Short mmCIF file of C-alpha atoms in Angstrom, two decimals:
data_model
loop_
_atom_site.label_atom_id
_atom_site.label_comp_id
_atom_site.label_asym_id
_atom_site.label_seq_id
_atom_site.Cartn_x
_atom_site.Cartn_y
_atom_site.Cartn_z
CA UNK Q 1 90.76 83.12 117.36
CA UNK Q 2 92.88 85.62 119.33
CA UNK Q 3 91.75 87.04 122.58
CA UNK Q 4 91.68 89.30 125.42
CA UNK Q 5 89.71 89.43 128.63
CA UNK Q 6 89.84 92.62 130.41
CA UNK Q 7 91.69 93.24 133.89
CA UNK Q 8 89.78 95.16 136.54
CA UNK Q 9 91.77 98.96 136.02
CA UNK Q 10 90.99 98.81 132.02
CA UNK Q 11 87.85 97.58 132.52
CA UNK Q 12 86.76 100.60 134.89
CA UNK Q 13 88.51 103.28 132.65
CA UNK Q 14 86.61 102.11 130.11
CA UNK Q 15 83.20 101.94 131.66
CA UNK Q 16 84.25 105.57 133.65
CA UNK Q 17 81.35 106.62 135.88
CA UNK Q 18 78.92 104.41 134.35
CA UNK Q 19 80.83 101.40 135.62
CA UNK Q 20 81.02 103.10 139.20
CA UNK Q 21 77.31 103.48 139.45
CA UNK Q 22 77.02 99.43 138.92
CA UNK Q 23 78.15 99.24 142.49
CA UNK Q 24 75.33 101.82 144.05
CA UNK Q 25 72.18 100.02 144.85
CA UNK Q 26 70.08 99.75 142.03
CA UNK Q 27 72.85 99.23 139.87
CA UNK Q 28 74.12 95.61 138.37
CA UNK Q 29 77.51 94.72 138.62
CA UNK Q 30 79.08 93.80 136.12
CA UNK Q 31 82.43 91.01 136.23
CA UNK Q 32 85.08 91.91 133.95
CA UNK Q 33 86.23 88.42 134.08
CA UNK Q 34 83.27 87.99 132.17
CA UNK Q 35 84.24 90.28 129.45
CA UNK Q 36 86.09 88.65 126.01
CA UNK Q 37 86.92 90.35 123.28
CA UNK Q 38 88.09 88.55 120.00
CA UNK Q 39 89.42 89.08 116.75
CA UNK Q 40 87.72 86.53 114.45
CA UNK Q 41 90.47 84.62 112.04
CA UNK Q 42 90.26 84.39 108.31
CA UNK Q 43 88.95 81.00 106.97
CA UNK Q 44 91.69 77.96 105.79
CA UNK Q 45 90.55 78.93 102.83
CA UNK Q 46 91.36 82.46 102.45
CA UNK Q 47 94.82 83.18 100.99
CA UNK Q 48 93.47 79.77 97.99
CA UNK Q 49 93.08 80.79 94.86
CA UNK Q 50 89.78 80.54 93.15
CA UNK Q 51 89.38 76.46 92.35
CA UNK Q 52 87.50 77.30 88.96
CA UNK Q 53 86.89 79.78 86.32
CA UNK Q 54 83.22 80.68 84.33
CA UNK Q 55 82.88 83.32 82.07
CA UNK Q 56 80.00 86.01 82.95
CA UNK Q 57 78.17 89.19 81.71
CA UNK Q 58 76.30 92.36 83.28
CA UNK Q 59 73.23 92.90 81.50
CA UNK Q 60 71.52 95.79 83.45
CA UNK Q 61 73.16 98.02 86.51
CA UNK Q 62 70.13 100.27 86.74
CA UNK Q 63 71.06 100.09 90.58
CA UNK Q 64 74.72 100.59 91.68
CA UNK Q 65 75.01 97.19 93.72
CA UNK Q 66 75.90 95.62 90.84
CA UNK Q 67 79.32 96.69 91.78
CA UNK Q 68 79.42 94.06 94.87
CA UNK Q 69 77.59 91.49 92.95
CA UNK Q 70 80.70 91.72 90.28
CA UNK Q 71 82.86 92.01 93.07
CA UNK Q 72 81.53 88.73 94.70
CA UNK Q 73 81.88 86.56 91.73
CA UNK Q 74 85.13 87.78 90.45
CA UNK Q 75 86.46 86.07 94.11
CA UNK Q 76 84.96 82.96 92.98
CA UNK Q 77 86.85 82.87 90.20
CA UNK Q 78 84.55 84.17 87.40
CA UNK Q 79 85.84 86.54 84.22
CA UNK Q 80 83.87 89.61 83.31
CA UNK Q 81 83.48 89.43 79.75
CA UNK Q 82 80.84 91.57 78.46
CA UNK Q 83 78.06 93.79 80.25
CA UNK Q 84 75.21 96.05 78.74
CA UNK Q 85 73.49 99.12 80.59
CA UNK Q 86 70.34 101.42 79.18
CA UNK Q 87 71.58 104.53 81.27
CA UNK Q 88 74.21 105.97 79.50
CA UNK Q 89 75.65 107.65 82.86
CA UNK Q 90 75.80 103.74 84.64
CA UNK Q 91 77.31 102.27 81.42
CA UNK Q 92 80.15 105.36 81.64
CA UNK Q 93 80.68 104.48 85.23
CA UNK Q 94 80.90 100.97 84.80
CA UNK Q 95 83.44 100.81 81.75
CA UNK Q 96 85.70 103.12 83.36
CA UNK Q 97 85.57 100.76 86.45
CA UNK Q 98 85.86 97.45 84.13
CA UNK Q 99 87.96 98.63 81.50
CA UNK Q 100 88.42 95.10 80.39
CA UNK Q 101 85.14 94.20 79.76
CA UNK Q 102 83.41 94.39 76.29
CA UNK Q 103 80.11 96.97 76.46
CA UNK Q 104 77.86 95.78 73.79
CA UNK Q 105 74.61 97.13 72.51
CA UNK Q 106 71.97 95.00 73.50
CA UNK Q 107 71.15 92.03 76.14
CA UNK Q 108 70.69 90.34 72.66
CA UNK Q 109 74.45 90.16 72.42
CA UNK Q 110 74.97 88.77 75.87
CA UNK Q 111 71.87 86.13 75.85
CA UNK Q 112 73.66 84.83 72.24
CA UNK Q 113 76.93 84.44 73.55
CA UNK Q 114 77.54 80.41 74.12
CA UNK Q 115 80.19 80.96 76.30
CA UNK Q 116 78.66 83.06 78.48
CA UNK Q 117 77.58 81.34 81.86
CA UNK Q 118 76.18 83.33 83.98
CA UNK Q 119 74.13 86.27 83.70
CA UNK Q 120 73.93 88.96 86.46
CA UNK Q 121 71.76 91.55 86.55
CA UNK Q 122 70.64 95.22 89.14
CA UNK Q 123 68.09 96.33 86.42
CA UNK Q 124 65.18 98.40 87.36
CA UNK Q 125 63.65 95.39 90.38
CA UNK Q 126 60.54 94.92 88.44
CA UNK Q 127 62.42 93.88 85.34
CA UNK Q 128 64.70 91.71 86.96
CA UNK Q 129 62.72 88.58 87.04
CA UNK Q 130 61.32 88.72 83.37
CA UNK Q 131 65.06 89.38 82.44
CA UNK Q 132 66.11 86.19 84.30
CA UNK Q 133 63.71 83.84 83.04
CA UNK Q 134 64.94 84.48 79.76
CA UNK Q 135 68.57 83.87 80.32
CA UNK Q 136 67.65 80.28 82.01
CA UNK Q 137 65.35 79.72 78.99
CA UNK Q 138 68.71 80.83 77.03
CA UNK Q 139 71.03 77.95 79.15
CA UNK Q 140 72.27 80.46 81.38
CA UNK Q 141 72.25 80.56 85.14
CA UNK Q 142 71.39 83.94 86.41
CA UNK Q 143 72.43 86.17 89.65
CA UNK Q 144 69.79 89.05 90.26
CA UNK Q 145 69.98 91.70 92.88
CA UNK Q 146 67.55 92.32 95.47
CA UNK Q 147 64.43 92.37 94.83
CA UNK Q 148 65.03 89.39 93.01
CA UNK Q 149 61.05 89.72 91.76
CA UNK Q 150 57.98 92.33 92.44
CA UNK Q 151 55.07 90.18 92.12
CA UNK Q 152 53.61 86.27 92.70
CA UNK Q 153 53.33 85.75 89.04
CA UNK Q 154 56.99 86.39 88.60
CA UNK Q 155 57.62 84.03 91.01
CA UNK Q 156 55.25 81.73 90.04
CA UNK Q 157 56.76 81.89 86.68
CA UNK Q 158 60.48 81.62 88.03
CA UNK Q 159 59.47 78.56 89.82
CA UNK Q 160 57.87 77.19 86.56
CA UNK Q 161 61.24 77.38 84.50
CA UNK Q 162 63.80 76.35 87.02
CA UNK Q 163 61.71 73.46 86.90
CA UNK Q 164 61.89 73.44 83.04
CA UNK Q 165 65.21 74.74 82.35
CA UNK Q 166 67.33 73.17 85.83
CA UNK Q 167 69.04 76.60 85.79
CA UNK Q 168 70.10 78.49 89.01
CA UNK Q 169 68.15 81.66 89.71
CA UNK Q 170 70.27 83.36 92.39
CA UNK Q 171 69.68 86.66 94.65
CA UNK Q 172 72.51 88.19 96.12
CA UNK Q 173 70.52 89.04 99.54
CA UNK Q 174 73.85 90.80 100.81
CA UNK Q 175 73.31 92.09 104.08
CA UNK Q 176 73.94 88.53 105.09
CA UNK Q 177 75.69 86.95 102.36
CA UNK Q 178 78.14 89.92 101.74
CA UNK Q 179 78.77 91.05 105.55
CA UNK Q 180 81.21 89.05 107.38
CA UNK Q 181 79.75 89.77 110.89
CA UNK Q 182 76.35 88.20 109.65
CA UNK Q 183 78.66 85.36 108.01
CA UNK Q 184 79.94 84.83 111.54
CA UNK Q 185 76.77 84.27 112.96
CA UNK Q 186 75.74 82.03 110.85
CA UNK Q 187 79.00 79.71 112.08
CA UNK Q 188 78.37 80.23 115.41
CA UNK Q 189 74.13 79.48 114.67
CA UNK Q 190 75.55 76.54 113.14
CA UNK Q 191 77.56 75.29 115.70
CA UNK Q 192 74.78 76.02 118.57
CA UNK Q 193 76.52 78.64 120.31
CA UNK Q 194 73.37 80.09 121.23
CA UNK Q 195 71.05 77.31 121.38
CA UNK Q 196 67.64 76.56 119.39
CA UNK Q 197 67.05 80.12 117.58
CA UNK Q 198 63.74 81.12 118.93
CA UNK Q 199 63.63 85.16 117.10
CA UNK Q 200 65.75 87.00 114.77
CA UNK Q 201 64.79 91.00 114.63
CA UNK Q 202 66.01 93.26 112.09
CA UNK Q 203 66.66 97.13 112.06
CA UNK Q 204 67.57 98.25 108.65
CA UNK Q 205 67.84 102.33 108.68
CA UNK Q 206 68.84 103.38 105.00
CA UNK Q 207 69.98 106.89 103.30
CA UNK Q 208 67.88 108.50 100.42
CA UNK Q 209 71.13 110.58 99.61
CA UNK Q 210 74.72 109.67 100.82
CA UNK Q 211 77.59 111.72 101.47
CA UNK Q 212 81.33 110.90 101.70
CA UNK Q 213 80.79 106.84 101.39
CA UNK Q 214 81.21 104.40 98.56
CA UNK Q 215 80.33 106.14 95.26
CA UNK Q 216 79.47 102.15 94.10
CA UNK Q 217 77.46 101.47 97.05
CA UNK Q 218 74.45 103.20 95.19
CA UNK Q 219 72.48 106.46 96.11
CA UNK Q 220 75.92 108.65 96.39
CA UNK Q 221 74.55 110.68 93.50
CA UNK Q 222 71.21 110.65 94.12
CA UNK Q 223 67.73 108.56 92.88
CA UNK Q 224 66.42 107.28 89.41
CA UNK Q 225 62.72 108.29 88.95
CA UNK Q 226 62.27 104.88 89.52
CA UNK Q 227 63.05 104.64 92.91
CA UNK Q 228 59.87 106.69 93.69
CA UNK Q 229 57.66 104.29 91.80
CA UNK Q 230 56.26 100.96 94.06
CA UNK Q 231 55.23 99.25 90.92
CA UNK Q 232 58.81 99.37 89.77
CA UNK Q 233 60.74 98.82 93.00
CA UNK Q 234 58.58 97.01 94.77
CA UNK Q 235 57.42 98.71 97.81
CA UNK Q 236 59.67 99.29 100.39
CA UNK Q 237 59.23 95.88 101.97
CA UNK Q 238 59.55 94.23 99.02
CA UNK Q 239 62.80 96.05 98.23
CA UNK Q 240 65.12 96.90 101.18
CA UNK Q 241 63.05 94.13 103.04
CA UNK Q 242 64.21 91.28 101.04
CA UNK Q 243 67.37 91.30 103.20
CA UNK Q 244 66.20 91.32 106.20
CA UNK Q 245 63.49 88.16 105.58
CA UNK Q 246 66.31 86.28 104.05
CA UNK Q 247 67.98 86.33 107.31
CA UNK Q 248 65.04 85.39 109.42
CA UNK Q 249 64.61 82.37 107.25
CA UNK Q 250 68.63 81.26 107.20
CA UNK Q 251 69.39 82.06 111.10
CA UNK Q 252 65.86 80.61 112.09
CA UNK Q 253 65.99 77.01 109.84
CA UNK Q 254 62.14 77.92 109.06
CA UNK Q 255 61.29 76.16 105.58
CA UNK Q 256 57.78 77.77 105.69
CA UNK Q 257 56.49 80.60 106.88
CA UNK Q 258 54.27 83.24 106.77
CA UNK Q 259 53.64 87.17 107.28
CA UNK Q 260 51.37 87.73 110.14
CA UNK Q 261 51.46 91.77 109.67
CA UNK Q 262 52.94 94.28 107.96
CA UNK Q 263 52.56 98.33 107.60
CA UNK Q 264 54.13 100.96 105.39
CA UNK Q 265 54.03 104.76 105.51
CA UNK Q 266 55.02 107.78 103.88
CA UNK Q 267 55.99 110.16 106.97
CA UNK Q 268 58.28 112.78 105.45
CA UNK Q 269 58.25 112.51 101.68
CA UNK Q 270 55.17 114.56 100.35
CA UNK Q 271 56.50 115.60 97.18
CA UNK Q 272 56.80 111.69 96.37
CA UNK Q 273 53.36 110.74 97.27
CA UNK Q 274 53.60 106.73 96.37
CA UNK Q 275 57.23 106.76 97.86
CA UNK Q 276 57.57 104.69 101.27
CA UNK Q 277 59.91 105.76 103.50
CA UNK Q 278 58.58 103.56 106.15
CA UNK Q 279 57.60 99.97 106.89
CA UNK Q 280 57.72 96.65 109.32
CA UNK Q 281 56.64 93.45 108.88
CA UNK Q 282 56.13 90.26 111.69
CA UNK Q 283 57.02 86.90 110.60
CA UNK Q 284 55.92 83.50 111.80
CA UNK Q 285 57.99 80.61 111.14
CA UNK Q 286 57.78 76.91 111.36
CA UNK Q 287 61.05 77.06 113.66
CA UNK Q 288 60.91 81.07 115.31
CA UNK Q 289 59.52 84.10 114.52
CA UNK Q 290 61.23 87.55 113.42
CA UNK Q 291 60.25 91.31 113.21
CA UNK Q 292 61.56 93.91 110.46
CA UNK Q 293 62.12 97.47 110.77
CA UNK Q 294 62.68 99.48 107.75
CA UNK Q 295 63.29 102.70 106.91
CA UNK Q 296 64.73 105.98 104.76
CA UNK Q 297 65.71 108.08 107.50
CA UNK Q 298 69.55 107.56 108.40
CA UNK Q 299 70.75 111.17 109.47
CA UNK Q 300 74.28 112.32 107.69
CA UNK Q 301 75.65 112.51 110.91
CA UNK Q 302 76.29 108.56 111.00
CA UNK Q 303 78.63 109.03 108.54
CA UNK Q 304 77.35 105.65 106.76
CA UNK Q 305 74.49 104.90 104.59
CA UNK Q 306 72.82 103.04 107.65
CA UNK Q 307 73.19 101.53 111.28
CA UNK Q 308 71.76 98.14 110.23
CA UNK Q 309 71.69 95.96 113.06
CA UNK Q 310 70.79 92.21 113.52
CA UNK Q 311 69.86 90.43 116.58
CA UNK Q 312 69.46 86.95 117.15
CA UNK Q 313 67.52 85.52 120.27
CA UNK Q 314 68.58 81.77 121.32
CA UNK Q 315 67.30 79.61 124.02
CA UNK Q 316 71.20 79.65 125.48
CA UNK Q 317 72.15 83.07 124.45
CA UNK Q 318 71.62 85.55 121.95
CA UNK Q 319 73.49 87.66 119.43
CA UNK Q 320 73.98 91.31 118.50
CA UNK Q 321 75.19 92.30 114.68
CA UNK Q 322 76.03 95.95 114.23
CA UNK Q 323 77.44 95.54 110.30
CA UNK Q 324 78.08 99.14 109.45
CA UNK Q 325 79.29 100.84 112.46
CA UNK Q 326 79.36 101.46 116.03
CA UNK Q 327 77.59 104.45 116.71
CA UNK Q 328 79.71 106.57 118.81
CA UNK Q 329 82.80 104.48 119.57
CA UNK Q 330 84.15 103.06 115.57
CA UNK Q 331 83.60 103.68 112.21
CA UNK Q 332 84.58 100.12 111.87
CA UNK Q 333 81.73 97.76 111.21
CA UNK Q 334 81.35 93.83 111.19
CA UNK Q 335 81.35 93.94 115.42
CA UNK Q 336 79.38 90.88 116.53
CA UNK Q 337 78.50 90.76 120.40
CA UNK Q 338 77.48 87.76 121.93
CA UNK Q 339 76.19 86.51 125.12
CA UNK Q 340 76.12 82.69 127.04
CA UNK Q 341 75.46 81.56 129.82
CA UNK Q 342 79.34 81.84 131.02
CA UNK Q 343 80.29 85.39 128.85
CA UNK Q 344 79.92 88.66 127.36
CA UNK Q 345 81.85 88.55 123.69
CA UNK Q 346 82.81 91.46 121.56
CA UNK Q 347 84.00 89.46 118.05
CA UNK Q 348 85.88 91.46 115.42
CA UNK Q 349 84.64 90.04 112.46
CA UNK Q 350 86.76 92.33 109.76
CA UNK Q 351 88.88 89.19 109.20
CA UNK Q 352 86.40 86.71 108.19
CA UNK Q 353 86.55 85.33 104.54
CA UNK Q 354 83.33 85.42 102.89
CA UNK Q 355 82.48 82.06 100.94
CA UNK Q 356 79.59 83.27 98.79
CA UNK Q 357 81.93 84.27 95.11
CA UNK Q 358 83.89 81.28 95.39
CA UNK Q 359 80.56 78.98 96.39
CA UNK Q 360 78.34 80.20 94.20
CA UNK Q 361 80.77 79.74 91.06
CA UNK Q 362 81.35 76.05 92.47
CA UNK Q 363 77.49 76.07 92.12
CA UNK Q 364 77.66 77.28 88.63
CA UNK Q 365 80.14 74.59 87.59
CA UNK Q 366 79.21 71.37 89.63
CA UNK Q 367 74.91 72.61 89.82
CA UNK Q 368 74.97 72.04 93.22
CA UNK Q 369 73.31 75.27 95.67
CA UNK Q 370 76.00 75.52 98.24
CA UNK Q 371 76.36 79.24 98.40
CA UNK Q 372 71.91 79.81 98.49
CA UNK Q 373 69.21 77.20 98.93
CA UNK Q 374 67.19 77.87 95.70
CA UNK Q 375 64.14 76.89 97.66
CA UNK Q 376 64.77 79.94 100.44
CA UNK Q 377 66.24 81.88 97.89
CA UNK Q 378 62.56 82.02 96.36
CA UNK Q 379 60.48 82.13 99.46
CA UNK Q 380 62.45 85.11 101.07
CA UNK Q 381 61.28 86.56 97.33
CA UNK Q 382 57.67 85.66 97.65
CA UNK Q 383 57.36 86.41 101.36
CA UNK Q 384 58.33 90.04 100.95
CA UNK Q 385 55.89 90.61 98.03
CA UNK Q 386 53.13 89.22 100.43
CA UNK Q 387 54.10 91.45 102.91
CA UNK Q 388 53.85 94.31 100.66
CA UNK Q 389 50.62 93.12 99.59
CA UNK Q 390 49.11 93.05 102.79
CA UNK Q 391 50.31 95.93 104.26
CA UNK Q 392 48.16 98.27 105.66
CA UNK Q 393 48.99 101.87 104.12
CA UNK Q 394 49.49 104.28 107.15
CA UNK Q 395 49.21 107.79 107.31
CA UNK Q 396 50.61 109.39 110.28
CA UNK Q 397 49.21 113.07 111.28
CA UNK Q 398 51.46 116.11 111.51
#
């Protein structure tokens, strides 16, 4: 991992008068010595070439993540071979993007296809379970986007024919799995660089409408009338939330937990009167706790779809993720900041390999659950559909 600790004159330019009120009374100093910043290096692994090869389909893209999810697996070493969408504007979109890939008619086509392996799947979230219980009943293994379901019986029933079926029932939770700043903090979790991990809080600001970003990140040209509906998304803390509760269960180690409280609103959205554009949720853990923040309010002048941060409290340090930018100073995202009890670290993360694609199609090949725990997979799932259930329903006055 390169480095660089900052002499005294570049530390004080940088910090300009800010740094020369540290010495007034009142004021912390602050050491540069102190002061480390890195530029995380790529894995051993990340000029290999994929060590095997599955075959795989899209059946649904209702929501335009399925662009990362292909992404993701294609790295593993997995060939797109066939891929069916209802809306005829996301099936457009998606064959000019995968020209090589064989747009069939029905999910018929794809379920029948012996040599298909895997399944993946962004279809409208409260279709997305059903969907995948029939492609492990069909000897498939099966990669849904978040929300991977929208209700206990879906889980229930997911449960029920892993059991039955052995299959893999994946969600591609990718605000950690996808983000190579939360990828590095999982490595240096791991390797107790902060201790026991007593809290994990998430802020997860999103954008109804984006402008000038990834045209495949999703919302870039506006929302399906199902992303008004609850019953069909999920709730907002079902939904967007699903990230954010994966990662208090992975950075915490909890294998149960429960919601202790949780609230949604509608602040700003009248016209959509079941929309959510608000909610938070605490969490109780068997090993820490963690808080959620989530939103719809990301202004345009961010100039990205959201300032999702992650922080992660140790008992010998803690950790800051800002994933999508740093407001004010870079556009570049994947910074990781992290504090001991000898330094201050600023970690570049944009070099980091990400192991999910090429884990996950290990998983496919040698059924093993490398790349996700099944069994946290499912209770991030069923967690966030509590929390939805119990939320109280707030309404804020004007």
């Amino acid at each position: 991992m390169a480095f660089e600790t900052f002499g005294r004159r570049n530390f004080l330019r940088g910090v300009g008068s800010a740094g020369l009120m540290a010495g007034m009374p009142g004021f912390a100093s602050i050491d540069p010595s102190r002061i480390v910043h890195e530029v995380a290096e790529p894995g051993q692994d990340a000029d290999a070439k994929p060590k095997y090869s599955i075959k795989f389909a899209v059946c649904g893209m209702s929501h335009d993540h399925i662009y990362g999810m292909v992404g993701a697996v294609q790295r593993g070493g997995g060939v797109l071979v066939a891929a069916y969408g209802a809306e005829p504007d996301k099936v457009a979109a998606f064959a000019k993007r995968f020209p090589d890939a064989k747009m069939v008619k029905s999910e018929e086509e794809i379920l029948d296809d012996p040599s298909i392996q895997l399944v993946l799947s962004s279809t409208v979230p409260n279709e997305r379970a059903p969907l995948g219980i029939k492609v492990m009943k069909r000897g498939k293994d099966y990669l849904s986007d978040k929300p991977g379901a929208t209700t206990l019986e879906q889980i229930d029933e997911i449960r029920k024919t892993i059991a039955e079926t052995k299959r893999i029932y994946a969600i591609l939770y990718s605000e950690r799995l996808e983000v190579k700043a939360a990828v590095k903090a999982g490595e240096l979790v791991q390797a107790g660089a902060i201790g026991r991990v007593i809290q994990t809080i998430n802020i997860a600001p999103h954008q109804i409408v984006q402008h000038g970003v990834d045209p495949y990140a999703g919302g870039a040209g506006g929302r399906p009338d199902w992303f008004w509906e609850p019953v069909k998304y999920g709730g907002i803390l079902c939904d967007i939330g699903s990230h954010q509760v994966d990662q208090f269960l992975f950075y915490t180690g909890s294998k149960e937990a429960e919601v202790v409280a949780s609230q949604v609103a509608n602040v700003a959205h009248p016209q959509r009167p079941k929309f959510q554009d608000f909610g938070d949720m605490m969490l109780r853990g068997d090993r820490g706790f963690g808080y959620v923040r989530l939103d719809w309010f990301t202004p345009d002048g961010l100039g990205t779809w959201g300032d999702g941060r992650l922080f992660i409290l140790g008992t010998e340090g803690y950790i800051e993720v800002r994933k999508y930018t740093d407001v004010a100073r870079s556009k570049q995202g994947n910074n990781l900041f992290i504090v001991d009890k000898n330094q201050a670290r600023y970690i570049d993360c944009n070099n980091v390999t990400l192991p999910f694609g090429p884990q996950f199609v290990s998983d496919i090949v040698n059924r093993t659950h490398t790349a996700q725990d099944q069994t946290q997979c499912l209770l991030a799932a069923e967690l966030v559909v509590r929390a939805q259930m119990k939320a109280t329903h707030v309404q804020l006055k004007a």
